[in-house]
Amino acid sequence: MESALQSCLFMLMLNNLLMLGTTRLMWLIRLTAFQGILLAGMLLSLEHALLAGAVLLIKGALLPSLLWRTRKRLHSHQRMKPRLHVAVGVLAGMGGLVLSLWLEARLVNLPALFPPQLLPTALTTLFCGLILVVGRTTALSQVIGYLMAENGIFLLGMPLMTAGTMWFELALLLDVFVAVFVMGIAINHIGNTFESIDVGRFRSLRD
C-alpha cells in the first residue's frame, strides 16, 4: 500500500506541472479528471474505500464531464492565451515544489502525521492551482484552478481522516460539487450573453 501511495503522489506531481504547461482547455480538463483518479487511488491505498469511491465519482467523472459540457456549449477555443507565460508558470510550480520539500525537511514532527512526500505534494498542488487562477484568462480555466487548489487542501486533510472525520470530507466534496455546478451555469450564461469569456477584457471597460 505504501508503494502505491508513493506512485500516486509522484504522478500527481507530474500532473500538476503538465496542467501548468498545457495551453489546450481540452487537455486541462482531462488532466483534472486524472487528478481525481489519482486522489481516489491514494485514498484506496490508505484503506478509505468509501471515500475513494466518492472522490472517483465526483472528482474523476462528474466534475470533468460538467467542465467538458460547458466547454462545448461555450464553443471555447482549443488554445488559451495565458496571462502568465507558460514557461514562467511551470517554473513557479517547480519553485513551489522545491519550497515544499524544504519545508518538509524542516518540520521535525512531520513523519508522525504525514506519510513521506504527502505534504510537499499537497502544498505544490495548492500552489499550482493558485497559479492557474491568476495566470489564465478564461473563466473556465480559472474554475479548474480552483478545483486544483481544493485538491491540495483535500490532500492536507487526508492524514486526519478517521471514522469520525470521513463524513466531514464527504460533505466537503458535495459542497465543492455544488459550487462548481453553480459556476458552470454562470459561465454558460456569460457565454450566451457575451462574445468572449476572457476576463482580461474587463480592463477595456470605460465609464
PDB file of N, CA and C in Angstrom, residues 42-124:
ATOM      1  N   MET A  42      -5.079   7.196  -3.986  1.00  0.00           N
ATOM      2  CA  MET A  42      -4.407   7.428  -2.699  1.00  0.00           C
ATOM      3  C   MET A  42      -5.296   7.030  -1.530  1.00  0.00           C
ATOM      4  N   LEU A  43      -6.567   7.403  -1.592  1.00  0.00           N
ATOM      5  CA  LEU A  43      -7.488   7.050  -0.512  1.00  0.00           C
ATOM      6  C   LEU A  43      -7.669   5.543  -0.426  1.00  0.00           C
ATOM      7  N   LEU A  44      -7.683   4.876  -1.561  1.00  0.00           N
ATOM      8  CA  LEU A  44      -7.811   3.426  -1.549  1.00  0.00           C
ATOM      9  C   LEU A  44      -6.586   2.770  -0.924  1.00  0.00           C
ATOM     10  N   SER A  45      -5.410   3.346  -1.172  1.00  0.00           N
ATOM     11  CA  SER A  45      -4.189   2.800  -0.564  1.00  0.00           C
ATOM     12  C   SER A  45      -4.160   3.034   0.943  1.00  0.00           C
ATOM     13  N   LEU A  46      -4.889   4.049   1.409  1.00  0.00           N
ATOM     14  CA  LEU A  46      -4.997   4.312   2.849  1.00  0.00           C
ATOM     15  C   LEU A  46      -6.198   3.614   3.478  1.00  0.00           C
ATOM     16  N   GLU A  47      -6.854   2.734   2.690  1.00  0.00           N
ATOM     17  CA  GLU A  47      -7.976   1.920   3.153  1.00  0.00           C
ATOM     18  C   GLU A  47      -9.202   2.755   3.496  1.00  0.00           C
ATOM     19  N   HIS A  48      -9.446   3.786   2.692  1.00  0.00           N
ATOM     20  CA  HIS A  48     -10.682   4.571   2.788  1.00  0.00           C
ATOM     21  C   HIS A  48     -11.495   4.295   1.521  1.00  0.00           C
ATOM     22  N   ALA A  49     -12.059   3.100   1.437  1.00  0.00           N
ATOM     23  CA  ALA A  49     -12.713   2.662   0.203  1.00  0.00           C
ATOM     24  C   ALA A  49     -13.949   3.506  -0.118  1.00  0.00           C
ATOM     25  N   LEU A  50     -14.747   3.830   0.901  1.00  0.00           N
ATOM     26  CA  LEU A  50     -15.979   4.591   0.670  1.00  0.00           C
ATOM     27  C   LEU A  50     -15.672   5.979   0.141  1.00  0.00           C
ATOM     28  N   LEU A  51     -14.734   6.655   0.786  1.00  0.00           N
ATOM     29  CA  LEU A  51     -14.364   7.990   0.344  1.00  0.00           C
ATOM     30  C   LEU A  51     -13.666   7.951  -1.014  1.00  0.00           C
ATOM     31  N   ALA A  52     -12.901   6.897  -1.277  1.00  0.00           N
ATOM     32  CA  ALA A  52     -12.251   6.746  -2.580  1.00  0.00           C
ATOM     33  C   ALA A  52     -13.286   6.649  -3.689  1.00  0.00           C
ATOM     34  N   GLY A  53     -14.358   5.910  -3.445  1.00  0.00           N
ATOM     35  CA  GLY A  53     -15.422   5.811  -4.441  1.00  0.00           C
ATOM     36  C   GLY A  53     -16.108   7.135  -4.686  1.00  0.00           C
ATOM     37  N   ALA A  54     -16.336   7.902  -3.607  1.00  0.00           N
ATOM     38  CA  ALA A  54     -16.974   9.208  -3.756  1.00  0.00           C
ATOM     39  C   ALA A  54     -16.082  10.169  -4.534  1.00  0.00           C
ATOM     40  N   VAL A  55     -14.780  10.156  -4.241  1.00  0.00           N
ATOM     41  CA  VAL A  55     -13.843  11.024  -4.944  1.00  0.00           C
ATOM     42  C   VAL A  55     -13.766  10.644  -6.422  1.00  0.00           C
ATOM     43  N   LEU A  56     -13.728   9.358  -6.706  1.00  0.00           N
ATOM     44  CA  LEU A  56     -13.661   8.902  -8.096  1.00  0.00           C
ATOM     45  C   LEU A  56     -14.905   9.329  -8.869  1.00  0.00           C
ATOM     46  N   LEU A  57     -16.058   9.240  -8.228  1.00  0.00           N
ATOM     47  CA  LEU A  57     -17.299   9.618  -8.894  1.00  0.00           C
ATOM     48  C   LEU A  57     -17.386  11.118  -9.136  1.00  0.00           C
ATOM     49  N   ILE A  58     -17.059  11.900  -8.088  1.00  0.00           N
ATOM     50  CA  ILE A  58     -17.248  13.354  -8.180  1.00  0.00           C
ATOM     51  C   ILE A  58     -16.092  14.021  -8.906  1.00  0.00           C
ATOM     52  N   LYS A  59     -14.864  13.783  -8.404  1.00  0.00           N
ATOM     53  CA  LYS A  59     -13.707  14.482  -8.967  1.00  0.00           C
ATOM     54  C   LYS A  59     -13.183  13.831 -10.253  1.00  0.00           C
ATOM     55  N   GLY A  60     -13.398  12.533 -10.397  1.00  0.00           N
ATOM     56  CA  GLY A  60     -12.882  11.858 -11.573  1.00  0.00           C
ATOM     57  C   GLY A  60     -13.848  11.759 -12.727  1.00  0.00           C
ATOM     58  N   ALA A  61     -15.160  11.928 -12.450  1.00  0.00           N
ATOM     59  CA  ALA A  61     -16.154  11.749 -13.511  1.00  0.00           C
ATOM     60  C   ALA A  61     -17.120  12.933 -13.629  1.00  0.00           C
ATOM     61  N   LEU A  62     -17.852  13.254 -12.564  1.00  0.00           N
ATOM     62  CA  LEU A  62     -18.918  14.249 -12.660  1.00  0.00           C
ATOM     63  C   LEU A  62     -18.397  15.651 -12.963  1.00  0.00           C
ATOM     64  N   LEU A  63     -17.400  16.103 -12.196  1.00  0.00           N
ATOM     65  CA  LEU A  63     -16.886  17.455 -12.418  1.00  0.00           C
ATOM     66  C   LEU A  63     -16.215  17.603 -13.786  1.00  0.00           C
ATOM     67  N   PRO A  64     -15.350  16.666 -14.213  1.00  0.00           N
ATOM     68  CA  PRO A  64     -14.780  16.813 -15.560  1.00  0.00           C
ATOM     69  C   PRO A  64     -15.829  16.780 -16.666  1.00  0.00           C
ATOM     70  N   SER A  65     -16.868  15.953 -16.510  1.00  0.00           N
ATOM     71  CA  SER A  65     -17.915  15.922 -17.537  1.00  0.00           C
ATOM     72  C   SER A  65     -18.684  17.233 -17.577  1.00  0.00           C
ATOM     73  N   LEU A  66     -18.896  17.844 -16.404  1.00  0.00           N
ATOM     74  CA  LEU A  66     -19.551  19.153 -16.363  1.00  0.00           C
ATOM     75  C   LEU A  66     -18.690  20.207 -17.048  1.00  0.00           C
ATOM     76  N   LEU A  67     -17.399  20.199 -16.770  1.00  0.00           N
ATOM     77  CA  LEU A  67     -16.487  21.137 -17.421  1.00  0.00           C
ATOM     78  C   LEU A  67     -16.452  20.898 -18.929  1.00  0.00           C
ATOM     79  N   TRP A  68     -16.468  19.644 -19.331  1.00  0.00           N
ATOM     80  CA  TRP A  68     -16.431  19.305 -20.758  1.00  0.00           C
ATOM     81  C   TRP A  68     -17.670  19.804 -21.477  1.00  0.00           C
ATOM     82  N   ARG A  69     -18.848  19.602 -20.876  1.00  0.00           N
ATOM     83  CA  ARG A  69     -20.093  20.073 -21.487  1.00  0.00           C
ATOM     84  C   ARG A  69     -20.123  21.593 -21.563  1.00  0.00           C
ATOM     85  N   THR A  70     -19.620  22.251 -20.525  1.00  0.00           N
ATOM     86  CA  THR A  70     -19.588  23.715 -20.534  1.00  0.00           C
ATOM     87  C   THR A  70     -18.673  24.226 -21.632  1.00  0.00           C
ATOM     88  N   ARG A  71     -17.530  23.572 -21.823  1.00  0.00           N
ATOM     89  CA  ARG A  71     -16.602  23.966 -22.885  1.00  0.00           C
ATOM     90  C   ARG A  71     -17.247  23.848 -24.258  1.00  0.00           C
ATOM     91  N   LYS A  72     -17.995  22.774 -24.479  1.00  0.00           N
ATOM     92  CA  LYS A  72     -18.635  22.564 -25.770  1.00  0.00           C
ATOM     93  C   LYS A  72     -19.732  23.599 -26.014  1.00  0.00           C
ATOM     94  N   ARG A  73     -20.497  23.933 -24.961  1.00  0.00           N
ATOM     95  CA  ARG A  73     -21.577  24.911 -25.123  1.00  0.00           C
ATOM     96  C   ARG A  73     -21.034  26.314 -25.378  1.00  0.00           C
ATOM     97  N   LEU A  74     -19.872  26.597 -24.789  1.00  0.00           N
ATOM     98  CA  LEU A  74     -19.283  27.924 -24.974  1.00  0.00           C
ATOM     99  C   LEU A  74     -18.517  28.033 -26.287  1.00  0.00           C
ATOM    100  N   HIS A  75     -18.319  26.905 -26.964  1.00  0.00           N
ATOM    101  CA  HIS A  75     -17.506  26.883 -28.193  1.00  0.00           C
ATOM    102  C   HIS A  75     -16.149  27.524 -27.932  1.00  0.00           C
ATOM    103  N   SER A  76     -15.555  27.139 -26.803  1.00  0.00           N
ATOM    104  CA  SER A  76     -14.288  27.739 -26.392  1.00  0.00           C
ATOM    105  C   SER A  76     -13.169  27.311 -27.325  1.00  0.00           C
ATOM    106  N   HIS A  77     -12.206  28.212 -27.547  1.00  0.00           N
ATOM    107  CA  HIS A  77     -11.073  27.919 -28.413  1.00  0.00           C
ATOM    108  C   HIS A  77     -10.213  26.815 -27.802  1.00  0.00           C
ATOM    109  N   GLN A  78      -9.590  26.032 -28.678  1.00  0.00           N
ATOM    110  CA  GLN A  78      -8.740  24.949 -28.212  1.00  0.00           C
ATOM    111  C   GLN A  78      -7.535  25.481 -27.443  1.00  0.00           C
ATOM    112  N   ARG A  79      -6.916  26.535 -27.958  1.00  0.00           N
ATOM    113  CA  ARG A  79      -5.740  27.093 -27.306  1.00  0.00           C
ATOM    114  C   ARG A  79      -6.102  28.326 -26.491  1.00  0.00           C
ATOM    115  N   MET A  80      -5.559  28.398 -25.295  1.00  0.00           N
ATOM    116  CA  MET A  80      -5.796  29.540 -24.424  1.00  0.00           C
ATOM    117  C   MET A  80      -4.585  30.466 -24.454  1.00  0.00           C
ATOM    118  N   LYS A  81      -4.828  31.736 -24.268  1.00  0.00           N
ATOM    119  CA  LYS A  81      -3.746  32.708 -24.179  1.00  0.00           C
ATOM    120  C   LYS A  81      -3.562  33.074 -22.710  1.00  0.00           C
ATOM    121  N   PRO A  82      -2.612  32.443 -22.035  1.00  0.00           N
ATOM    122  CA  PRO A  82      -2.455  32.698 -20.598  1.00  0.00           C
ATOM    123  C   PRO A  82      -1.933  34.100 -20.328  1.00  0.00           C
ATOM    124  N   ARG A  83      -2.396  34.657 -19.208  1.00  0.00           N
ATOM    125  CA  ARG A  83      -1.888  35.955 -18.775  1.00  0.00           C
ATOM    126  C   ARG A  83      -0.432  35.831 -18.346  1.00  0.00           C
ATOM    127  N   LEU A  84      -0.104  34.721 -17.720  1.00  0.00           N
ATOM    128  CA  LEU A  84       1.256  34.422 -17.302  1.00  0.00           C
ATOM    129  C   LEU A  84       1.856  33.430 -18.289  1.00  0.00           C
ATOM    130  N   HIS A  85       3.068  33.720 -18.789  1.00  0.00           N
ATOM    131  CA  HIS A  85       3.696  32.843 -19.770  1.00  0.00           C
ATOM    132  C   HIS A  85       3.781  31.418 -19.237  1.00  0.00           C
ATOM    133  N   VAL A  86       3.572  30.439 -20.143  1.00  0.00           N
ATOM    134  CA  VAL A  86       3.533  29.037 -19.731  1.00  0.00           C
ATOM    135  C   VAL A  86       4.825  28.622 -19.031  1.00  0.00           C
ATOM    136  N   ALA A  87       5.965  29.012 -19.595  1.00  0.00           N
ATOM    137  CA  ALA A  87       7.255  28.644 -19.003  1.00  0.00           C
ATOM    138  C   ALA A  87       7.402  29.239 -17.607  1.00  0.00           C
ATOM    139  N   VAL A  88       6.936  30.464 -17.430  1.00  0.00           N
ATOM    140  CA  VAL A  88       7.008  31.104 -16.116  1.00  0.00           C
ATOM    141  C   VAL A  88       6.126  30.361 -15.112  1.00  0.00           C
ATOM    142  N   GLY A  89       4.941  29.937 -15.559  1.00  0.00           N
ATOM    143  CA  GLY A  89       4.052  29.188 -14.678  1.00  0.00           C
ATOM    144  C   GLY A  89       4.650  27.861 -14.238  1.00  0.00           C
ATOM    145  N   VAL A  90       5.277  27.141 -15.200  1.00  0.00           N
ATOM    146  CA  VAL A  90       5.898  25.859 -14.862  1.00  0.00           C
ATOM    147  C   VAL A  90       7.059  26.060 -13.900  1.00  0.00           C
ATOM    148  N   LEU A  91       7.870  27.079 -14.147  1.00  0.00           N
ATOM    149  CA  LEU A  91       8.993  27.360 -13.251  1.00  0.00           C
ATOM    150  C   LEU A  91       8.503  27.744 -11.858  1.00  0.00           C
ATOM    151  N   ALA A  92       7.406  28.497 -11.794  1.00  0.00           N
ATOM    152  CA  ALA A  92       6.837  28.851 -10.495  1.00  0.00           C
ATOM    153  C   ALA A  92       6.336  27.607  -9.771  1.00  0.00           C
ATOM    154  N   GLY A  93       5.726  26.671 -10.519  1.00  0.00           N
ATOM    155  CA  GLY A  93       5.286  25.423  -9.909  1.00  0.00           C
ATOM    156  C   GLY A  93       6.444  24.596  -9.380  1.00  0.00           C
ATOM    157  N   MET A  94       7.548  24.544 -10.146  1.00  0.00           N
ATOM    158  CA  MET A  94       8.732  23.823  -9.685  1.00  0.00           C
ATOM    159  C   MET A  94       9.348  24.502  -8.472  1.00  0.00           C
ATOM    160  N   GLY A  95       9.297  25.836  -8.453  1.00  0.00           N
ATOM    161  CA  GLY A  95       9.779  26.558  -7.277  1.00  0.00           C
ATOM    162  C   GLY A  95       8.939  26.249  -6.050  1.00  0.00           C
ATOM    163  N   GLY A  96       7.607  26.141  -6.239  1.00  0.00           N
ATOM    164  CA  GLY A  96       6.744  25.753  -5.126  1.00  0.00           C
ATOM    165  C   GLY A  96       7.035  24.356  -4.633  1.00  0.00           C
ATOM    166  N   LEU A  97       7.398  23.451  -5.564  1.00  0.00           N
ATOM    167  CA  LEU A  97       7.763  22.084  -5.175  1.00  0.00           C
ATOM    168  C   LEU A  97       9.039  22.071  -4.334  1.00  0.00           C
ATOM    169  N   VAL A  98      10.041  22.838  -4.768  1.00  0.00           N
ATOM    170  CA  VAL A  98      11.298  22.902  -4.018  1.00  0.00           C
ATOM    171  C   VAL A  98      11.066  23.482  -2.629  1.00  0.00           C
ATOM    172  N   LEU A  99      10.254  24.528  -2.559  1.00  0.00           N
ATOM    173  CA  LEU A  99       9.949  25.139  -1.259  1.00  0.00           C
ATOM    174  C   LEU A  99       9.201  24.168  -0.354  1.00  0.00           C
ATOM    175  N   SER A 100       8.299  23.384  -0.925  1.00  0.00           N
ATOM    176  CA  SER A 100       7.546  22.411  -0.131  1.00  0.00           C
ATOM    177  C   SER A 100       8.449  21.299   0.392  1.00  0.00           C
ATOM    178  N   LEU A 101       9.379  20.842  -0.450  1.00  0.00           N
ATOM    179  CA  LEU A 101      10.325  19.817   0.006  1.00  0.00           C
ATOM    180  C   LEU A 101      11.224  20.339   1.117  1.00  0.00           C
ATOM    181  N   TRP A 102      11.621  21.599   1.009  1.00  0.00           N
ATOM    182  CA  TRP A 102      12.443  22.213   2.060  1.00  0.00           C
ATOM    183  C   TRP A 102      11.653  22.320   3.362  1.00  0.00           C
ATOM    184  N   LEU A 103      10.374  22.684   3.245  1.00  0.00           N
ATOM    185  CA  LEU A 103       9.538  22.808   4.436  1.00  0.00           C
ATOM    186  C   LEU A 103       9.347  21.458   5.102  1.00  0.00           C
ATOM    187  N   GLU A 104       9.176  20.394   4.305  1.00  0.00           N
ATOM    188  CA  GLU A 104       9.017  19.063   4.881  1.00  0.00           C
ATOM    189  C   GLU A 104      10.257  18.645   5.664  1.00  0.00           C
ATOM    190  N   ALA A 105      11.440  18.998   5.132  1.00  0.00           N
ATOM    191  CA  ALA A 105      12.676  18.638   5.825  1.00  0.00           C
ATOM    192  C   ALA A 105      12.869  19.437   7.109  1.00  0.00           C
ATOM    193  N   ARG A 106      12.282  20.621   7.197  1.00  0.00           N
ATOM    194  CA  ARG A 106      12.460  21.460   8.373  1.00  0.00           C
ATOM    195  C   ARG A 106      11.534  21.078   9.519  1.00  0.00           C
ATOM    196  N   LEU A 107      10.399  20.436   9.218  1.00  0.00           N
ATOM    197  CA  LEU A 107       9.437  20.083  10.254  1.00  0.00           C
ATOM    198  C   LEU A 107       9.828  18.757  10.877  1.00  0.00           C
ATOM    199  N   VAL A 108      10.179  18.766  12.151  1.00  0.00           N
ATOM    200  CA  VAL A 108      10.728  17.589  12.827  1.00  0.00           C
ATOM    201  C   VAL A 108       9.650  16.546  13.094  1.00  0.00           C
ATOM    202  N   ASN A 109       8.478  16.972  13.553  1.00  0.00           N
ATOM    203  CA  ASN A 109       7.430  16.043  13.960  1.00  0.00           C
ATOM    204  C   ASN A 109       6.526  15.619  12.808  1.00  0.00           C
ATOM    205  N   LEU A 110       6.879  15.970  11.589  1.00  0.00           N
ATOM    206  CA  LEU A 110       6.010  15.708  10.449  1.00  0.00           C
ATOM    207  C   LEU A 110       5.802  14.221  10.152  1.00  0.00           C
ATOM    208  N   PRO A 111       6.851  13.351  10.208  1.00  0.00           N
ATOM    209  CA  PRO A 111       6.637  11.942   9.847  1.00  0.00           C
ATOM    210  C   PRO A 111       5.585  11.229  10.680  1.00  0.00           C
ATOM    211  N   ALA A 112       5.330  11.707  11.889  1.00  0.00           N
ATOM    212  CA  ALA A 112       4.318  11.061  12.713  1.00  0.00           C
ATOM    213  C   ALA A 112       2.908  11.328  12.202  1.00  0.00           C
ATOM    214  N   LEU A 113       2.725  12.351  11.390  1.00  0.00           N
ATOM    215  CA  LEU A 113       1.405  12.728  10.901  1.00  0.00           C
ATOM    216  C   LEU A 113       1.245  12.469   9.411  1.00  0.00           C
ATOM    217  N   PHE A 114       2.229  12.896   8.612  1.00  0.00           N
ATOM    218  CA  PHE A 114       2.133  12.788   7.156  1.00  0.00           C
ATOM    219  C   PHE A 114       3.032  11.675   6.628  1.00  0.00           C
ATOM    220  N   PRO A 115       2.521  10.846   5.718  1.00  0.00           N
ATOM    221  CA  PRO A 115       3.411   9.904   5.022  1.00  0.00           C
ATOM    222  C   PRO A 115       4.438  10.675   4.199  1.00  0.00           C
ATOM    223  N   PRO A 116       5.565  10.060   3.832  1.00  0.00           N
ATOM    224  CA  PRO A 116       6.591  10.755   3.046  1.00  0.00           C
ATOM    225  C   PRO A 116       6.031  11.306   1.735  1.00  0.00           C
ATOM    226  N   GLN A 117       6.409  12.519   1.424  1.00  0.00           N
ATOM    227  CA  GLN A 117       6.079  13.219   0.184  1.00  0.00           C
ATOM    228  C   GLN A 117       4.631  13.705   0.104  1.00  0.00           C
ATOM    229  N   LEU A 118       3.810  13.406   1.107  1.00  0.00           N
ATOM    230  CA  LEU A 118       2.413  13.847   1.025  1.00  0.00           C
ATOM    231  C   LEU A 118       2.286  15.345   1.215  1.00  0.00           C
ATOM    232  N   LEU A 119       2.977  15.904   2.206  1.00  0.00           N
ATOM    233  CA  LEU A 119       2.883  17.343   2.454  1.00  0.00           C
ATOM    234  C   LEU A 119       3.398  18.163   1.275  1.00  0.00           C
ATOM    235  N   PRO A 120       4.598  17.887   0.722  1.00  0.00           N
ATOM    236  CA  PRO A 120       5.031  18.696  -0.432  1.00  0.00           C
ATOM    237  C   PRO A 120       4.117  18.555  -1.641  1.00  0.00           C
ATOM    238  N   THR A 121       3.552  17.359  -1.842  1.00  0.00           N
ATOM    239  CA  THR A 121       2.614  17.187  -2.958  1.00  0.00           C
ATOM    240  C   THR A 121       1.361  18.013  -2.747  1.00  0.00           C
ATOM    241  N   ALA A 122       0.843  18.027  -1.513  1.00  0.00           N
ATOM    242  CA  ALA A 122      -0.362  18.803  -1.218  1.00  0.00           C
ATOM    243  C   ALA A 122      -0.114  20.300  -1.389  1.00  0.00           C
ATOM    244  N   LEU A 123       0.989  20.789  -0.849  1.00  0.00           N
ATOM    245  CA  LEU A 123       1.294  22.216  -0.956  1.00  0.00           C
ATOM    246  C   LEU A 123       1.558  22.620  -2.407  1.00  0.00           C
ATOM    247  N   THR A 124       2.241  21.758  -3.163  1.00  0.00           N
ATOM    248  CA  THR A 124       2.504  22.060  -4.564  1.00  0.00           C
ATOM    249  C   THR A 124       1.211  22.086  -5.368  1.00  0.00           C
TER     250      THR A 124
END
